[in-house]
Amino acid sequence: MKTYLVTGAAGFIGANYIKYLLKNYPDVKIVVLDLLTYAGNLGTIAKDIDNDRCTFHRGNIGDRALVDSLFAEYKFDVVVNFAAESHVDRSIENPQLFLETNILGTQNLLDSARKAWVTGKDEQGYPTWREGVRYHQVSTDEVYGSLGDEGYFTEDTPLCPHSPYSASKTSADLFVMAYHDTFHMPVTITRCSNNYGPYHFPEKLIPLIIKNILEGKKLPVYGDGSNVRDWLYVEDHCKAIEMVVRNGRVGQVYNVGGHNEKKNIEIVRLTISTIHRLMTETPEYRKVLKKKELGADGQLSIDWINDSLITYVKDRLGHDQRYAIDPTKIKEELGWYPETTFEVGIVKTIEWYLNNQAWVEEVTSGDYQHYYERMYTGR
Ligand code: NAD
Ligand code: TYD
């Protein structure tokens, strides 16, 4: 049995990861550390926590006393760090918070882990480490900057971040590697492309577009919509992380992506047409529409769900043009490949949102504190 500290698991990818671990890896116990910022929601993992395999602590990864006390209490074997401020647009509004959480928070975790895991010194003065421990950093392809029409990011692509978000993630990666090079800390890093799937907070492109369509609102496309992202189904990402945690070589970076490049405008159009199709095939789904317009047949109309909802808005400052990952290394070394094609994944995702509108309302209500009080007071 190994005990994992999983940070940020009340957010999108971390929540999917602990659900994936609990389902597929009976040899793992999990302790979640999450600050429950606007992006974290305890309800997302309410069914997963509070049993002998998974417990939850609310707190900041940058809180040294708290993180040290968790290491002392649980004797972690593995740390998987998802916790971060993750939205590029917010990083343009408030760069400082990204520096604090993503850089200082990561360095704090590294230092706590070092204190807990070092057993002595070797002949050259390098620390020696407890058998089987691992620090894993969840990073992003955005550290590589932006591509033109051709080429892919490999692990050797020079780091060239543009946004405050990607600059903070790059800096965190450099600290992780510095702890490996300087202290021989057993670390790994994964850098993935844009994830999509269940529990994605509706400020990011795909869930925002779905939410706006259901509300009959305009769909904001930044610039001319030609920017390209390489979409990865979240469960494929979780599988890749676990493969790297278990079998990845220490001190190595692994890129994770699925050759699923799409222009933003294609994503938006596909989301519109898929919602229209699903609501045509299964009229029951129309119940979730907030825009209630009756058609001639007396049913809720979906005639207005079309490309006229699209509105081109002012471009994001410093907007990276194209991301595309070369996943050869993780495929050849660890046998990972993305199992979910975009065509299948986008339908699964949209259907999840149609069936989980209560979750969307919960995470956008701003009333997460209520959950916390109800579930954790007095513990
Ligand atoms: P998210 O914003 O959905 O969730 C982040 C979580 O971290 C939230 O639960 C939040 O409460 C928590 N958190 C924030 N600050 C914290 C702090 N100081 N201490 C403890 N917890 C804190 O993010 P996500 O999309 O799930 O991304 C997870 C990780 O994956 C991030 O490190 C992100 O940079 C990386 N990543 C995400 C994507 C993507 O497409 N979403 C792509 C590449 C990399
Ligand atoms: P986003 O989901 O914020 O992820 P990232 O910036 O990390 O790639 O955005 C994905 C792409 O969609 C990005 O090119 C910006 C664009 N975008 C829009 O066009 N409209 C929107 O409302 C949002 C949130 C993003």
Coordinates of C-alpha atoms and ligand atoms in Angstrom, one line a residue:
M1 CA 0.0 0.0 0.0
K2 CA 1.3 3.5 -0.9
T3 CA 0.0 6.8 0.4
Y4 CA -0.3 9.6 -2.1
L5 CA -0.6 13.3 -1.3
V6 CA -2.7 14.6 -4.1
T7 CA -3.0 18.4 -4.2
G8 CA -5.7 20.3 -6.0
A9 CA -7.9 17.3 -6.3
A10 CA -11.1 19.3 -5.8
G11 CA -10.4 20.8 -9.2
F12 CA -10.9 19.4 -12.7
I13 CA -8.0 17.1 -13.5
G14 CA -7.1 16.2 -9.9
A15 CA -10.7 15.1 -9.2
N16 CA -10.7 12.9 -12.2
Y17 CA -7.3 11.5 -11.2
I18 CA -8.4 10.5 -7.7
K19 CA -11.5 8.9 -9.1
Y20 CA -9.3 7.0 -11.6
L21 CA -6.9 5.9 -8.9
L22 CA -9.7 4.7 -6.5
K23 CA -11.3 2.7 -9.3
N24 CA -8.1 1.2 -10.8
Y25 CA -5.5 1.0 -8.1
P26 CA -6.5 -0.7 -4.8
D27 CA -2.9 -0.4 -3.6
V28 CA -3.2 3.4 -3.2
K29 CA -4.4 5.5 -0.3
I30 CA -5.0 9.1 -1.0
V31 CA -4.8 12.3 1.1
V32 CA -6.2 15.3 -0.8
L33 CA -4.9 18.8 0.1
D34 CA -7.0 21.6 -1.6
L35 CA -7.6 25.2 -0.7
L36 CA -11.0 25.2 -2.3
T37 CA -10.5 28.3 -4.3
Y38 CA -13.3 29.3 -6.7
A39 CA -12.0 26.4 -8.9
G40 CA -12.2 23.8 -6.2
N41 CA -15.5 22.2 -5.2
L42 CA -15.8 19.6 -2.5
G43 CA -19.1 18.3 -3.9
T44 CA -17.1 17.0 -6.9
I45 CA -15.3 14.5 -4.7
A46 CA -17.8 14.2 -1.9
K47 CA -18.4 10.5 -2.8
D48 CA -14.7 9.7 -3.0
I49 CA -13.4 11.2 0.3
D50 CA -13.9 10.2 3.9
N51 CA -13.3 6.6 3.9
D52 CA -10.2 4.6 4.8
R53 CA -8.8 5.0 1.3
C54 CA -9.2 8.8 0.8
T55 CA -9.3 11.7 3.2
F56 CA -9.5 15.4 2.6
H57 CA -7.8 18.4 4.1
R58 CA -8.5 22.0 3.3
G59 CA -5.4 24.1 3.0
N60 CA -2.8 26.0 1.0
I61 CA 0.1 24.1 -0.6
G62 CA 2.2 27.1 0.4
D63 CA 1.5 26.7 4.2
R64 CA 4.7 25.1 5.4
A65 CA 3.5 24.1 8.9
L66 CA 0.4 22.4 7.5
V67 CA 2.2 20.5 4.8
D68 CA 4.9 19.4 7.2
S69 CA 2.3 18.2 9.7
L70 CA 0.6 16.2 6.9
F71 CA 3.9 14.6 6.0
A72 CA 4.4 13.7 9.6
E73 CA 0.9 12.3 10.0
Y74 CA 0.6 10.3 6.8
K75 CA 4.2 9.4 5.8
F76 CA 3.5 10.0 2.1
D77 CA 5.3 7.9 -0.4
V78 CA 4.2 9.9 -3.4
V79 CA 3.2 13.6 -4.0
V80 CA 1.2 14.5 -7.1
N81 CA 0.9 18.2 -7.4
F82 CA -2.1 19.4 -9.4
A83 CA -2.8 22.5 -7.2
A84 CA -2.5 25.7 -9.2
E85 CA -4.1 28.8 -10.4
S86 CA -4.9 27.4 -13.9
H87 CA -6.6 30.1 -16.0
V88 CA -4.6 32.2 -18.4
D89 CA -7.1 35.0 -18.5
R90 CA -7.1 35.3 -14.7
S91 CA -3.2 35.4 -14.8
I92 CA -3.4 38.4 -17.0
E93 CA -5.7 40.1 -14.4
N94 CA -3.6 39.0 -11.3
P95 CA -0.1 37.7 -12.0
Q96 CA 1.0 37.8 -8.4
L97 CA -1.4 35.1 -7.2
F98 CA 0.0 32.8 -9.9
L99 CA 3.5 33.4 -8.6
E100 CA 2.4 32.7 -5.1
T101 CA 0.5 29.5 -5.7
N102 CA 2.2 28.0 -8.7
I103 CA 5.9 28.8 -7.9
L104 CA 6.1 29.4 -4.1
G105 CA 3.5 26.7 -3.4
T106 CA 5.4 24.1 -5.5
Q107 CA 8.7 25.0 -3.9
N108 CA 7.1 24.6 -0.4
L109 CA 5.9 21.1 -1.3
L110 CA 9.4 20.2 -2.6
D111 CA 11.0 21.4 0.6
S112 CA 8.5 19.6 2.9
A113 CA 9.0 16.4 0.9
R114 CA 12.8 16.8 1.1
K115 CA 12.7 17.2 4.8
A116 CA 10.4 14.2 5.2
W117 CA 12.1 11.9 2.7
V118 CA 15.9 12.4 3.0
T119 CA 17.5 9.6 5.0
G120 CA 21.2 10.7 5.0
K121 CA 24.1 11.6 2.7
D122 CA 26.1 9.7 0.1
E123 CA 29.9 9.9 -0.2
Q124 CA 29.7 13.0 -2.4
G125 CA 27.4 14.8 0.0
Y126 CA 24.2 14.3 -2.0
P127 CA 21.1 13.5 0.1
T128 CA 19.9 9.9 0.1
W129 CA 16.2 9.3 -0.3
R130 CA 13.7 6.9 1.3
E131 CA 13.1 3.9 -1.0
G132 CA 10.1 4.2 -3.4
V133 CA 9.3 7.9 -2.9
R134 CA 8.4 10.1 -5.8
Y135 CA 7.4 13.8 -6.4
H136 CA 5.3 14.3 -9.5
Q137 CA 4.6 17.7 -11.0
V138 CA 1.6 18.2 -13.3
S139 CA 2.7 20.8 -15.8
T140 CA 1.6 22.1 -19.2
D141 CA 2.6 22.3 -22.8
E142 CA 2.2 26.1 -22.4
V143 CA 5.8 26.2 -21.0
Y144 CA 7.1 25.7 -24.5
G145 CA 5.4 28.9 -25.9
S146 CA 3.7 28.9 -29.2
L147 CA 4.0 27.1 -32.5
G148 CA 3.5 28.3 -36.1
D149 CA 1.6 26.1 -38.6
E150 CA 4.3 23.4 -38.5
G151 CA 6.0 21.2 -35.9
Y152 CA 5.4 19.8 -32.4
F153 CA 6.6 20.3 -28.9
T154 CA 9.0 17.6 -27.8
E155 CA 10.6 17.4 -24.3
D156 CA 13.7 19.1 -25.8
T157 CA 11.8 22.1 -27.1
P158 CA 13.2 25.2 -25.4
L159 CA 11.0 26.7 -22.6
C160 CA 9.5 29.9 -23.8
P161 CA 6.4 30.9 -21.9
H162 CA 4.4 34.0 -22.7
S163 CA 1.5 34.4 -20.2
P164 CA 2.0 35.0 -16.5
Y165 CA 0.3 31.5 -16.0
S166 CA 2.8 29.7 -18.3
A167 CA 5.7 31.7 -16.8
S168 CA 4.7 30.5 -13.3
K169 CA 4.3 26.9 -14.4
T170 CA 7.7 27.1 -16.2
S171 CA 9.3 28.4 -13.1
A172 CA 7.8 25.6 -11.0
D173 CA 9.2 23.0 -13.4
L174 CA 12.6 24.6 -13.1
F175 CA 12.4 24.3 -9.3
V176 CA 11.4 20.7 -9.6
M177 CA 14.3 19.9 -11.9
A178 CA 16.7 21.9 -9.7
Y179 CA 15.7 19.7 -6.7
H180 CA 16.5 16.7 -8.8
D181 CA 19.8 18.1 -10.1
T182 CA 21.0 19.6 -6.8
F183 CA 19.6 17.1 -4.2
H184 CA 19.0 14.0 -6.4
M185 CA 15.3 14.2 -5.4
P186 CA 13.3 11.5 -7.3
V187 CA 11.0 13.7 -9.4
T188 CA 9.1 13.4 -12.7
I189 CA 7.1 16.0 -14.7
T190 CA 4.3 15.6 -17.2
R191 CA 3.4 18.3 -19.7
C192 CA 0.1 17.9 -21.2
S193 CA -2.0 19.7 -23.8
N194 CA -5.6 21.1 -23.1
N195 CA -7.7 18.7 -21.2
Y196 CA -11.5 18.3 -21.6
G197 CA -14.1 16.1 -19.9
P198 CA -16.4 16.0 -16.8
Y199 CA -15.9 18.4 -13.9
H200 CA -14.2 21.1 -16.0
F201 CA -14.9 24.5 -14.5
P202 CA -17.0 26.6 -16.9
E203 CA -14.6 29.4 -17.4
K204 CA -12.5 27.3 -19.8
L205 CA -13.5 27.2 -23.5
I206 CA -15.4 23.9 -23.9
P207 CA -17.5 24.0 -20.7
L208 CA -18.1 27.7 -21.1
I209 CA -19.4 27.2 -24.6
I210 CA -21.7 24.4 -23.4
K211 CA -23.0 26.5 -20.5
N212 CA -23.7 29.5 -22.7
I213 CA -25.5 27.5 -25.4
L214 CA -27.8 26.0 -22.8
E215 CA -28.5 29.5 -21.5
G216 CA -29.0 30.9 -25.0
K217 CA -26.1 33.3 -24.5
K218 CA -23.5 34.5 -27.1
L219 CA -20.4 32.3 -27.5
P220 CA -17.3 34.5 -27.2
V221 CA -14.5 33.5 -29.6
Y222 CA -11.2 35.4 -29.0
G223 CA -9.7 37.0 -32.1
D224 CA -10.5 35.2 -35.3
G225 CA -10.9 31.7 -33.8
S226 CA -7.9 30.4 -35.7
N227 CA -5.8 29.5 -32.6
V228 CA -5.1 25.8 -32.3
R229 CA -5.2 23.6 -29.2
D230 CA -4.4 19.9 -29.0
W231 CA -7.3 18.4 -27.0
L232 CA -6.8 15.5 -24.6
Y233 CA -9.6 13.6 -22.8
V234 CA -9.0 13.9 -19.1
E235 CA -9.1 10.2 -18.3
D236 CA -6.3 9.6 -20.8
H237 CA -4.3 12.2 -19.1
C238 CA -4.9 10.6 -15.6
K239 CA -3.8 7.3 -17.0
A240 CA -0.6 8.9 -18.4
I241 CA 0.2 10.5 -15.0
E242 CA -0.1 7.3 -13.1
M243 CA 2.1 5.4 -15.7
V244 CA 4.8 8.1 -15.2
V245 CA 4.4 8.0 -11.4
R246 CA 4.9 4.3 -11.4
N247 CA 7.3 3.6 -14.2
G248 CA 8.6 6.9 -15.5
R249 CA 12.4 7.5 -15.2
V250 CA 13.4 9.8 -12.3
G251 CA 14.5 13.3 -13.5
Q252 CA 12.5 13.0 -16.7
V253 CA 9.8 15.1 -18.4
Y254 CA 7.1 13.3 -20.4
N255 CA 4.8 15.2 -22.9
V256 CA 1.2 14.0 -22.9
G257 CA -1.0 14.8 -25.9
G258 CA -3.2 13.1 -28.4
H259 CA -2.7 14.5 -31.9
N260 CA -6.1 16.1 -31.6
E261 CA -5.4 19.5 -32.9
K262 CA -8.4 21.7 -33.5
K263 CA -9.0 25.4 -34.2
N264 CA -11.1 27.1 -31.5
I265 CA -13.8 28.0 -34.0
E266 CA -14.0 24.3 -35.0
I267 CA -14.5 23.4 -31.4
V268 CA -17.3 26.0 -31.0
R269 CA -19.1 24.9 -34.2
L270 CA -18.8 21.2 -33.3
T271 CA -20.2 21.9 -29.8
I272 CA -23.1 23.7 -31.2
S273 CA -23.9 21.0 -33.8
T274 CA -23.5 18.2 -31.3
I275 CA -25.8 19.8 -28.7
H276 CA -28.4 20.4 -31.5
R277 CA -28.1 16.7 -32.7
L278 CA -28.3 15.3 -29.2
M279 CA -31.4 17.4 -28.5
T280 CA -33.0 16.3 -31.7
E281 CA -32.3 12.6 -31.1
T282 CA -33.2 12.8 -27.4
P283 CA -35.8 15.6 -26.8
E284 CA -35.6 14.9 -23.0
Y285 CA -32.3 16.8 -23.0
R286 CA -34.2 20.0 -23.9
K287 CA -35.4 20.1 -20.3
V288 CA -32.0 21.6 -19.3
L289 CA -32.3 24.6 -21.6
K290 CA -32.6 27.8 -19.8
K291 CA -33.8 29.6 -22.9
K292 CA -37.4 28.4 -23.2
E293 CA -38.8 29.1 -26.6
L294 CA -41.7 27.0 -27.8
G295 CA -41.7 25.7 -31.4
A296 CA -44.7 25.1 -33.7
D297 CA -44.9 21.5 -32.4
G298 CA -45.3 22.7 -28.8
Q299 CA -41.9 21.4 -27.8
L300 CA -39.0 23.5 -26.6
S301 CA -37.4 24.9 -29.7
I302 CA -33.8 24.3 -30.6
D303 CA -33.9 26.2 -33.9
W304 CA -31.9 29.0 -32.3
I305 CA -29.0 26.6 -31.5
N306 CA -26.9 27.4 -34.5
D307 CA -23.7 29.3 -35.5
S308 CA -25.5 32.7 -35.1
L309 CA -24.7 32.4 -31.4
I310 CA -21.0 32.9 -32.2
T311 CA -19.5 36.3 -31.5
Y312 CA -16.0 37.3 -32.2
V313 CA -14.5 39.3 -29.3
K314 CA -11.3 41.2 -28.6
D315 CA -8.3 38.8 -28.6
R316 CA -6.5 37.7 -25.5
L317 CA -3.3 39.6 -24.8
G318 CA -0.3 37.6 -25.8
H319 CA -2.6 34.8 -27.2
D320 CA -0.5 31.8 -28.1
Q321 CA -1.3 30.7 -31.7
R322 CA -0.8 27.0 -31.6
Y323 CA 0.0 24.1 -29.2
A324 CA 0.7 20.6 -30.5
I325 CA 2.4 17.8 -28.6
D326 CA 4.7 15.1 -29.8
P327 CA 3.9 12.2 -27.4
T328 CA 6.5 9.8 -28.8
K329 CA 8.6 9.5 -25.6
I330 CA 5.7 8.4 -23.3
K331 CA 4.4 6.1 -26.0
E332 CA 7.8 4.4 -26.6
E333 CA 9.0 4.2 -23.0
L334 CA 5.7 3.5 -21.2
G335 CA 3.3 2.3 -23.9
W336 CA 0.8 5.2 -23.3
Y337 CA -1.5 6.3 -26.0
P338 CA -4.7 8.3 -25.9
E339 CA -7.7 5.9 -26.1
T340 CA -10.4 8.5 -26.6
T341 CA -10.7 10.2 -29.9
F342 CA -12.0 13.7 -29.9
E343 CA -15.2 12.7 -31.8
V344 CA -16.1 10.3 -29.0
G345 CA -14.7 12.4 -26.1
I346 CA -16.7 15.6 -27.0
V347 CA -20.0 13.7 -27.1
K348 CA -19.2 12.0 -23.8
T349 CA -18.4 15.4 -22.3
I350 CA -21.4 17.2 -23.6
E351 CA -23.7 14.4 -22.4
W352 CA -22.0 14.6 -19.0
Y353 CA -22.9 18.3 -18.8
L354 CA -26.4 17.8 -20.0
N355 CA -26.9 15.2 -17.2
N356 CA -25.1 17.2 -14.5
Q357 CA -26.5 20.7 -14.6
A358 CA -26.8 20.6 -10.8
W359 CA -23.0 20.4 -10.6
V360 CA -22.6 23.4 -12.9
E361 CA -25.0 25.4 -10.8
E362 CA -23.2 24.3 -7.6
V363 CA -19.8 25.4 -8.8
T364 CA -21.0 28.6 -10.3
S365 CA -23.0 29.6 -7.2
G366 CA -20.0 30.6 -5.2
D367 CA -21.4 28.9 -2.2
Y368 CA -18.7 26.2 -1.7
Q369 CA -18.2 27.3 1.9
H370 CA -21.6 25.9 2.6
Y371 CA -20.3 22.4 1.7
Y372 CA -17.3 22.7 3.7
E373 CA -19.2 23.8 6.8
R374 CA -21.8 21.1 6.5
M375 CA -19.3 18.2 6.0
Y376 CA -16.3 19.2 8.1
T377 CA -17.4 21.2 11.1
G378 CA -16.5 19.5 14.3
R379 CA -14.0 17.1 12.8
Ligands
NAD1 P1 -8.4 23.7 -11.7 O1 -8.3 25.2 -11.7 O2 -9.7 23.1 -12.2 O3 -8.1 23.2 -10.2 C1 -7.1 23.7 -9.4 C2 -7.3 23.2 -8.0 O4 -6.2 23.6 -7.2 C3 -8.6 23.7 -7.3 O5 -9.3 22.6 -6.7 C4 -8.1 24.7 -6.3 O6 -9.0 24.8 -5.2 C5 -6.8 24.2 -6.0 N1 -5.8 25.2 -5.5 C6 -5.6 26.4 -6.0 N2 -4.7 27.0 -5.2 C7 -4.3 26.2 -4.2 C8 -3.4 26.3 -3.2 N3 -2.7 27.4 -2.9 N4 -3.3 25.3 -2.3 C9 -4.1 24.1 -2.5 N5 -5.0 24.0 -3.5 C10 -5.1 25.0 -4.4 O7 -7.1 23.2 -12.5 P2 -7.0 21.9 -13.5 O8 -7.5 22.3 -14.8 O9 -7.6 20.7 -12.8 O10 -5.4 21.8 -13.6 C11 -4.7 21.0 -12.7 C12 -3.2 21.1 -13.0 O11 -3.0 20.7 -14.3 C13 -2.7 22.5 -12.9 O12 -1.4 22.4 -12.3 C14 -2.6 23.0 -14.3 O13 -1.6 23.9 -14.4 C15 -2.3 21.7 -15.0 N6 -2.8 21.7 -16.4 C16 -4.1 21.8 -16.7 C17 -4.5 21.8 -18.1 C18 -6.0 21.9 -18.4 O14 -6.3 21.8 -19.6 N7 -6.9 22.1 -17.5 C19 -3.6 21.6 -19.1 C20 -2.2 21.4 -18.7 C21 -1.9 21.5 -17.4
TYD2 P1 -8.7 28.0 -22.4 O1 -9.8 27.0 -22.2 O2 -8.7 29.2 -21.5 O3 -7.3 27.3 -22.2 P2 -5.8 27.8 -22.6 O4 -5.8 29.2 -22.7 O5 -5.0 27.3 -21.4 O6 -5.5 27.1 -23.9 O7 -8.8 28.5 -23.9 C1 -8.6 27.6 -24.9 C2 -8.6 28.5 -26.2 O8 -9.9 29.1 -26.4 C3 -7.6 29.6 -26.2 O9 -7.1 29.8 -27.5 C4 -8.5 30.8 -25.8 C5 -9.8 30.5 -26.4 N1 -11.0 31.0 -25.8 C6 -12.0 31.7 -26.5 O10 -11.9 31.9 -27.7 N2 -13.1 32.1 -25.8 C7 -13.3 31.9 -24.5 O11 -14.4 32.3 -23.9 C8 -12.3 31.2 -23.7 C9 -12.4 30.9 -22.3 C10 -11.2 30.7 -24.4

